[in-house]
Coordinates of C-alpha atoms in Angstrom, one line a residue:
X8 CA 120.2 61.6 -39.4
X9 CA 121.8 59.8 -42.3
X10 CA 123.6 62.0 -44.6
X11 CA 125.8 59.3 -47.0
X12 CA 126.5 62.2 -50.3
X13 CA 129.6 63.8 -49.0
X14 CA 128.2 67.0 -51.3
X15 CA 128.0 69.9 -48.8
X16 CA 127.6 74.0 -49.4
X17 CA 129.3 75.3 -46.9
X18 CA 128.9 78.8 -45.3
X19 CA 131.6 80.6 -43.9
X20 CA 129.8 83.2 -41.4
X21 CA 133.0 85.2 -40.4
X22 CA 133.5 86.1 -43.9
X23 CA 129.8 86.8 -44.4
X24 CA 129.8 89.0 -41.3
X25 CA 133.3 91.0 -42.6
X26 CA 131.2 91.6 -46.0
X27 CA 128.1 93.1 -44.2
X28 CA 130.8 95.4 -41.7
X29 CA 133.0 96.4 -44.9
X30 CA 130.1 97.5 -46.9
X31 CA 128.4 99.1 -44.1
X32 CA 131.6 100.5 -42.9
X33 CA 131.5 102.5 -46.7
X34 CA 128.9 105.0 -45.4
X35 CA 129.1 105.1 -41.9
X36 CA 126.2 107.9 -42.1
X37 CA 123.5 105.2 -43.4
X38 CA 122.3 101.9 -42.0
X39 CA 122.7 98.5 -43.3
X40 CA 120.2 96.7 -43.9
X41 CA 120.5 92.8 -44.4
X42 CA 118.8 91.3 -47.2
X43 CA 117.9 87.6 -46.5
X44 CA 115.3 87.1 -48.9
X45 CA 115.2 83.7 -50.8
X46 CA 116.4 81.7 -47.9
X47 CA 119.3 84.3 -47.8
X48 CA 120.1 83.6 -51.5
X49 CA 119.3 79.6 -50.8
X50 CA 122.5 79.8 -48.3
X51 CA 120.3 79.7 -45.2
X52 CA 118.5 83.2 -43.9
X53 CA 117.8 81.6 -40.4
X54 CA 121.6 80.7 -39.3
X55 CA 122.5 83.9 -40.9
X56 CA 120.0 86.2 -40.0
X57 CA 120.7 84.9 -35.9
X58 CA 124.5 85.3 -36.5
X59 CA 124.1 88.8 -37.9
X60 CA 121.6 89.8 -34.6
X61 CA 124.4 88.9 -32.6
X62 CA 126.7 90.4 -34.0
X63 CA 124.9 93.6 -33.5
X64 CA 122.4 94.1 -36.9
X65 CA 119.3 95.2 -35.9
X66 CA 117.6 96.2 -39.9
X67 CA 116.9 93.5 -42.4
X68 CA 114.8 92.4 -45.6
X69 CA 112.8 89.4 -47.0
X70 CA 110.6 89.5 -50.0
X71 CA 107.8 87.5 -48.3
X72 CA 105.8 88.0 -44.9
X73 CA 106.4 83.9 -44.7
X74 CA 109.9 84.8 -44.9
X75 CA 110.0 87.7 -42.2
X76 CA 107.4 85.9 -39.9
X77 CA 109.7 82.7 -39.5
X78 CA 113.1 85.1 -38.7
X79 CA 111.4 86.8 -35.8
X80 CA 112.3 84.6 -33.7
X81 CA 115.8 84.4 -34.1
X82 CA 116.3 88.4 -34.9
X83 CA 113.2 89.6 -32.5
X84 CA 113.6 93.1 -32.3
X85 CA 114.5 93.8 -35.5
X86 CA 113.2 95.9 -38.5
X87 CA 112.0 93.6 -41.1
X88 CA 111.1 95.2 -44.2
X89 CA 109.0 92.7 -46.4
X90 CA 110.1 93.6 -50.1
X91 CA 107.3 92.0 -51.8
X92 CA 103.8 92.6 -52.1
X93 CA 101.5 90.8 -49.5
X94 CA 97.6 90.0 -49.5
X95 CA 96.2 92.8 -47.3
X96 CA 94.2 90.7 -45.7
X97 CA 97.0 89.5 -43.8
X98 CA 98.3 92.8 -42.6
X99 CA 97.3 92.0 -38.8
X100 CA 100.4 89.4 -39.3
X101 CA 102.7 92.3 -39.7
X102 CA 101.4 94.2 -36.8
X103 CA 101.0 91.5 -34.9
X104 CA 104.9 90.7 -34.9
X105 CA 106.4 93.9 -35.8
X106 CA 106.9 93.8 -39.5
X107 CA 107.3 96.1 -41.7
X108 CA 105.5 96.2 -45.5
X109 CA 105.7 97.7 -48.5
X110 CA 103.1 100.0 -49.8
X111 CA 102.9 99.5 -53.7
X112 CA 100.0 101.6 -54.1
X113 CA 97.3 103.7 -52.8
X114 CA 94.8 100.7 -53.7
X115 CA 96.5 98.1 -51.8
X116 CA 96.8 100.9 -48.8
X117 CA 92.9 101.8 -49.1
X118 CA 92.1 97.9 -48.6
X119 CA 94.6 97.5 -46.0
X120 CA 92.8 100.3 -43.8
X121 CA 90.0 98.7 -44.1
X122 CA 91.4 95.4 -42.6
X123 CA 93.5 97.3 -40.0
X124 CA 90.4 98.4 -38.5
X125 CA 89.7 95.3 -37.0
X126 CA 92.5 95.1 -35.2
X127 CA 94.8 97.0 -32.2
X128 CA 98.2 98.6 -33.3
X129 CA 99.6 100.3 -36.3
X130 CA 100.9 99.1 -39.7
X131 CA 104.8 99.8 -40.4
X132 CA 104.6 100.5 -44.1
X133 CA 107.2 101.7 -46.7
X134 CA 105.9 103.5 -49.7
X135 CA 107.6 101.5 -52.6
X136 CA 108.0 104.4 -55.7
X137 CA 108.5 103.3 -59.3
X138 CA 111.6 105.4 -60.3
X139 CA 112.4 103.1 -63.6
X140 CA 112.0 99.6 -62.6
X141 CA 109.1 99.0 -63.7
X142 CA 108.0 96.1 -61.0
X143 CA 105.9 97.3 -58.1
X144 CA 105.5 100.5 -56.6
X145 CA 103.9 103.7 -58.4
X146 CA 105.1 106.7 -60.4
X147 CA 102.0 108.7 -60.8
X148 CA 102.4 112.2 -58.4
X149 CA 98.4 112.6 -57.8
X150 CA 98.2 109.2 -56.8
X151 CA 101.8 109.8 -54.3
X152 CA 99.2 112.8 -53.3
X153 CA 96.4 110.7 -52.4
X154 CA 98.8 108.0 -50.6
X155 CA 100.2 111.0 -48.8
X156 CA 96.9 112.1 -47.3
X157 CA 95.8 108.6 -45.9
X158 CA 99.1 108.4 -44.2
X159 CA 97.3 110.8 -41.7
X160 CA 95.6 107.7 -40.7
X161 CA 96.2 106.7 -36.8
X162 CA 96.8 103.4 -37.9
X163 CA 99.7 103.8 -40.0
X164 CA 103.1 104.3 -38.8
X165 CA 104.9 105.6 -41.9
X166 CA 108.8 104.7 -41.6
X167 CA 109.6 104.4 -44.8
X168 CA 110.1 105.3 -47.9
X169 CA 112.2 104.2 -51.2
X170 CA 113.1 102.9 -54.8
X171 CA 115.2 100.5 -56.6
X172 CA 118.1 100.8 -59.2
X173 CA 117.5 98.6 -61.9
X174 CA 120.9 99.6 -63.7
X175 CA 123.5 100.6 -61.0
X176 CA 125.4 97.7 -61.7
X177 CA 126.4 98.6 -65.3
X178 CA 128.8 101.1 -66.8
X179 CA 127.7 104.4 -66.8
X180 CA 125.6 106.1 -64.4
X181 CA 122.6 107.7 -67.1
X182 CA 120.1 105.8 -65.8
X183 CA 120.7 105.7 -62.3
X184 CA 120.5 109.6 -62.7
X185 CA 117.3 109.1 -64.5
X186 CA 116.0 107.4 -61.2
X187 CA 117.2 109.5 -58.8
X188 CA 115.9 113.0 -60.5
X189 CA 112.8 110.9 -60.4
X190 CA 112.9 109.7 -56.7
X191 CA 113.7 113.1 -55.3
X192 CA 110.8 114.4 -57.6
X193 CA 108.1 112.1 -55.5
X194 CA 109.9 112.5 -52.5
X195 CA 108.7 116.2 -52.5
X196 CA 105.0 115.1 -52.6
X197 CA 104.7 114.0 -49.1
X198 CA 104.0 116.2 -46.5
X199 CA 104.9 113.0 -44.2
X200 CA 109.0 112.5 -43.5
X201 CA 109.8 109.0 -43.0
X202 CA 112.4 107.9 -40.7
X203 CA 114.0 106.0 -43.8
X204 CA 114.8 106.8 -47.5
X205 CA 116.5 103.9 -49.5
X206 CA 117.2 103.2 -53.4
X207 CA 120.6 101.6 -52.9
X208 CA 121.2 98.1 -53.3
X209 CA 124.3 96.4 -53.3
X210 CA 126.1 98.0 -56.4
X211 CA 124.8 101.5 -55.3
X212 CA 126.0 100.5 -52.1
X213 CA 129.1 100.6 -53.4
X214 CA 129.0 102.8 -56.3
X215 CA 127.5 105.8 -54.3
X216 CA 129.3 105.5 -51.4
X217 CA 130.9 109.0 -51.2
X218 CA 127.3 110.4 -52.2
X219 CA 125.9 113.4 -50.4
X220 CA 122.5 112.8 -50.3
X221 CA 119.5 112.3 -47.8
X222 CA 118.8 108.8 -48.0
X223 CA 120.0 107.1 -44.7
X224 CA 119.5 103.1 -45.1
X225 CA 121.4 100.8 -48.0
X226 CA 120.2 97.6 -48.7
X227 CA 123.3 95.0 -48.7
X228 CA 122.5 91.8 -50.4
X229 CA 124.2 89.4 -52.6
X230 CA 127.3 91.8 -52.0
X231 CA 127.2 90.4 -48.5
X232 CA 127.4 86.7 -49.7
X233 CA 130.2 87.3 -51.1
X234 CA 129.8 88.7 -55.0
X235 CA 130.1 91.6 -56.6
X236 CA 126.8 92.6 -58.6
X237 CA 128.6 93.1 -62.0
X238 CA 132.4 93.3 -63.0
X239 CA 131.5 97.0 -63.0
X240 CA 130.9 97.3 -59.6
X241 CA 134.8 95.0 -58.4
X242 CA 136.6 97.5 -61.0
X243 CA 135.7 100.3 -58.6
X244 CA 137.8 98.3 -56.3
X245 CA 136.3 100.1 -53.2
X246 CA 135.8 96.9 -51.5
X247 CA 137.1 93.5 -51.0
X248 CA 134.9 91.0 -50.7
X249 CA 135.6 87.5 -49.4
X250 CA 133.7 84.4 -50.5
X251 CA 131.4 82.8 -48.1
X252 CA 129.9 80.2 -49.9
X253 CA 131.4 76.9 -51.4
X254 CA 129.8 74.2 -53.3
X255 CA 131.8 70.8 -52.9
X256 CA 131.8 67.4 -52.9
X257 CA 134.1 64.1 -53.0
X258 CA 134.8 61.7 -55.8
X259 CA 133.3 58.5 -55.9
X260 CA 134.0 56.5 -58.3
X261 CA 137.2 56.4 -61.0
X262 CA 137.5 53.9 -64.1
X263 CA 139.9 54.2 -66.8
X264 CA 138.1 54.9 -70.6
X265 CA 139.4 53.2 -73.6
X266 CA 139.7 55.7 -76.7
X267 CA 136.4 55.7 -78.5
X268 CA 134.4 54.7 -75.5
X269 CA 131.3 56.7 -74.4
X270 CA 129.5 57.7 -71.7
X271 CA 126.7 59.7 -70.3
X272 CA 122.8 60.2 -71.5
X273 CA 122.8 60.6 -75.4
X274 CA 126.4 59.1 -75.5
X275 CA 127.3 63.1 -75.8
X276 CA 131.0 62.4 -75.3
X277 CA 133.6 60.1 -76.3
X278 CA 137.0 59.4 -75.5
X279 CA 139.9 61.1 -77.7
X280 CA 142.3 59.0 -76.1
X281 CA 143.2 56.4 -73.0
X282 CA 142.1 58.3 -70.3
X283 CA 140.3 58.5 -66.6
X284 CA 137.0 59.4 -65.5
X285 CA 135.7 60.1 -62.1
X286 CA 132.1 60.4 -60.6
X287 CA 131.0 62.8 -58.5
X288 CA 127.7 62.7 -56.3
X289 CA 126.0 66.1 -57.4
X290 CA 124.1 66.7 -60.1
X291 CA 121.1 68.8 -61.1
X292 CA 118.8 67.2 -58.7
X293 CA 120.8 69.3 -56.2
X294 CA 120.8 72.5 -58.2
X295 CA 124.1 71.9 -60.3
X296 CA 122.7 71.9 -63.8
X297 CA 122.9 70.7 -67.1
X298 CA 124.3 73.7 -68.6
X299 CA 127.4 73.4 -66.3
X300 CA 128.5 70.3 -68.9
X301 CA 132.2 71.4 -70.2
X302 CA 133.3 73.7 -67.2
X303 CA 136.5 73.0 -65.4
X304 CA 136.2 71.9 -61.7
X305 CA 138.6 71.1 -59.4
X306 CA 139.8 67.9 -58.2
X307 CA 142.5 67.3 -55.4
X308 CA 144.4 69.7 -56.8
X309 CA 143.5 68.9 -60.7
X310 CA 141.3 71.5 -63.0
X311 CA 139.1 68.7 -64.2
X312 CA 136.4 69.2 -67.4
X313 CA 132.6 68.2 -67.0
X314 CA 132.4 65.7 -69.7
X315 CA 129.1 63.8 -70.6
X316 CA 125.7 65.4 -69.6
X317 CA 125.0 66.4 -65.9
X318 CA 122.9 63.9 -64.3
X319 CA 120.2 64.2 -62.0
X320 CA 122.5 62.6 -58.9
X321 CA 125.7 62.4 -60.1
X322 CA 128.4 64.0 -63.2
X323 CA 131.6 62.7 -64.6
X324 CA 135.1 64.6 -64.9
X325 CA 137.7 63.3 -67.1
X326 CA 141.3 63.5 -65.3
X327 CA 144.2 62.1 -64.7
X328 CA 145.7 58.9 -63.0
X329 CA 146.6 60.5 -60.0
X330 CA 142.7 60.9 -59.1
X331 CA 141.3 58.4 -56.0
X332 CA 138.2 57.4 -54.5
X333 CA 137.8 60.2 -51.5
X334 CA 139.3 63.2 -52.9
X335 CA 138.0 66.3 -52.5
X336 CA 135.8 68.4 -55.1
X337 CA 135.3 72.1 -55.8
X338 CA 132.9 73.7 -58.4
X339 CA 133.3 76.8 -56.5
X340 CA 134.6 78.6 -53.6
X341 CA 137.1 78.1 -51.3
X342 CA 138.1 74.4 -49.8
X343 CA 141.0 72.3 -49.5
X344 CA 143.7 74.5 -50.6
X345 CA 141.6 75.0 -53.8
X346 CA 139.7 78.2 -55.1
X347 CA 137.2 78.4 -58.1
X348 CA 135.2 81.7 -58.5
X349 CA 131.4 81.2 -58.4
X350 CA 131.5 84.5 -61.0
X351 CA 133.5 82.4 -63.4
X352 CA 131.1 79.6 -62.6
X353 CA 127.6 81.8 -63.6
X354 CA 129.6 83.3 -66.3
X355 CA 130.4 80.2 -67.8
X356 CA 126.3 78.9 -67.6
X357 CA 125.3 82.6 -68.7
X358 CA 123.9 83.4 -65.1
X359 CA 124.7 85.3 -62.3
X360 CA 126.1 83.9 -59.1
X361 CA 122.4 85.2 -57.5
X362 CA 120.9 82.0 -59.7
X363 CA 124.2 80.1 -58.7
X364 CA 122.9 80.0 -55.4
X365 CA 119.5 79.8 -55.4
X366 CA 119.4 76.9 -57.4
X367 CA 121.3 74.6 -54.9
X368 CA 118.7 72.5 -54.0
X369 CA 117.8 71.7 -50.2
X370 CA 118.9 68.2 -50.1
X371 CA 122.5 69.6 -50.5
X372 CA 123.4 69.8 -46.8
X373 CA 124.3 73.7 -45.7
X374 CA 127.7 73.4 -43.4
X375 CA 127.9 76.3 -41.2
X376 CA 131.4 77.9 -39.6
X377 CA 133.4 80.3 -37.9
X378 CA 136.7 80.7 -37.0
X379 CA 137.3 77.9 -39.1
X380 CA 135.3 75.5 -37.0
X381 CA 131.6 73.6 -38.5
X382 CA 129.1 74.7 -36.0

């Protein structure tokens, strides 16, 4: 195949792989568990779901059953927890290739019995409790009751059970306590134990590390890709991560701008002075978007401004002189002797680095490597 745009987000699986052993490594009394939802955060779940399996991870996450259902074959006898709430009339999928589901209430588990009769096996679920977040799950202790008593059911295997911080990422820990008290309150209304309790993700990961508690599985996400959560969460400095993705590209074009000139849609930016402009084949077509007009990139070895808007294909940089046809462009990570944070990159759109990467758009080639060589 073709691929002409020399734009590329590369992956850098040994650094991925470090994050997931560091931050498992914090607890060693609890289990990791991968979270490749989203495509694995748009960087590619099935190269690095398969590289994690053989490098020994046996428990991971999606938020869809689509999602879990086209991993199994590359991570076969794996837990995989689907995060998200799925038609029950699809359950026999999950039994049918080992998946696990989350049970968000005792409706969706009443209709699921129902379908589960129909077929052979038993149906992995994880009771999903609202502590605070307010998404799925339930809070309401008769209805944990009634859940509890149809978990007697032969076709249920009941291996989970858990929560989710909506706050652990900020600066105090008031809320967090909040869900906790709350967790360990519904935890005490089943009569069925679970062979797993979670409510970390990756800042509690982190921020509760030296916990004493009885939960036994963490749920490591975009922690594992590379980012911290929040600025809270580095400060601890408990662990260092490395980056594993970068989003680059090459220059394509350069001209030299008269002062006064214009350029772009909207003619949004004029020239101050004599100066040079270079084009760059990315633009929000590929996920890069408008709202990125104004931040500082790298080129060669040049910080570089985004001037003019963003394009759908391609952007312009002012710089200097010294610029060519062919040299190498970072808007963030790691490449060519170059570094440019994709925290300062969100922070400077008013995102996160989560939305950083899943708005790279598929036509943007994924480069995979290791040991410093592309697979």
């Amino acid at each position: 195949m073709i691929n002409d745009r020399p734009t590329q987000l590369r992956v850098n699986l040994d650094a991925l792989l470090n994050n997931y052993n560091k931050l498992n490594s914090l607890n060693n009394e609890k289990i990791g568990l991968a979270v490749v939802k989203a495509d694995s955060y748009g960087l590619g779940s099935k190269v690095i779901a398969e590289h994690l399996y053989q490098n020994g991870v046996r428990h991971f996450a999606t938020a869809t059953l689509e999602e879990a259902l086209e991993l199994k074959d590359v991570i076969k006898d794996s837990m995989v927890l689907v995060l998200g709430v799925i038609n029950s009339q699809n359950v026999k999928y999950a039994v049918e290739n080992n998946v696990s589901l989350t049970c968000p209430s005792k409706e969706w588990l009443e209709e699921s019995l129902v379908h589960l009769q129909q077929i052979e096996g038993k149906l992995k679920i994880h009771v999903k409790l609202d502590t605070g977040m307010g998404r799925i799950g339930t809070s309401d202790l008769e209805e944990l009751k009634e859940i509890d008593n149809l978990l007697d059911s032969e076709k249920i295997d009941f291996e989970g059970i858990f929560s989710h911080y909506s706050n652990a990422d900020g600066e105090d820990d008031n809320y967090d306590n909040y869900q906790t008290e709350n967790f360990e309150r519904s935890l005490k209304i089943f009569t069925h134990k679970p062979k797993y309790i979670h409510i970390e993700n990756s800042a509690g990961t982190v921020k509760y590390s030296n916990r004493d508690d009885q939960y036994n599985l963490t749920r490591i996400g975009i922690a594992m890709y590379g980012c911290y959560p929040s600025g809270n969460i580095e400060k601890l400095d408990k662990v260092q991560l490395e980056p594993v993705a970068s989003l680059v590209s090459k220059v394509t074009h350069v001209k030299k701008f008269q002062a006064g000139q214009k350029l772009g849609y909207g003619v949004s930016y004029e020239a101050k002075q004599d100066e040079y402009i270079a084009t760059v084949p990315i633009g929000y077509a590929d996920g890069l978007l408008r709202r990125a007009q104004g931040f500082k990139i790298r080129v060669g070895s040049e910080e570089c401004e985004i001037v003019g808007r963003v394009c759908m294909d391609q952007l312009m940089v002012r710089c200097s002189k010294n610029v060519k046809v062919g040299d190498d462009v970072l808007f963030f990570g790691e490449y060519s002797g170059q570094k440019v944070s994709v925290d300062e990159f969100a922070e400077y759109q008013n995102t996160i680095s989560y939305e950083i990467f899943c708005c790279i758009n598929k036509r943007v080639p994924r480069v995979y490597y290791k040991n410093k060589m592309e697979l």
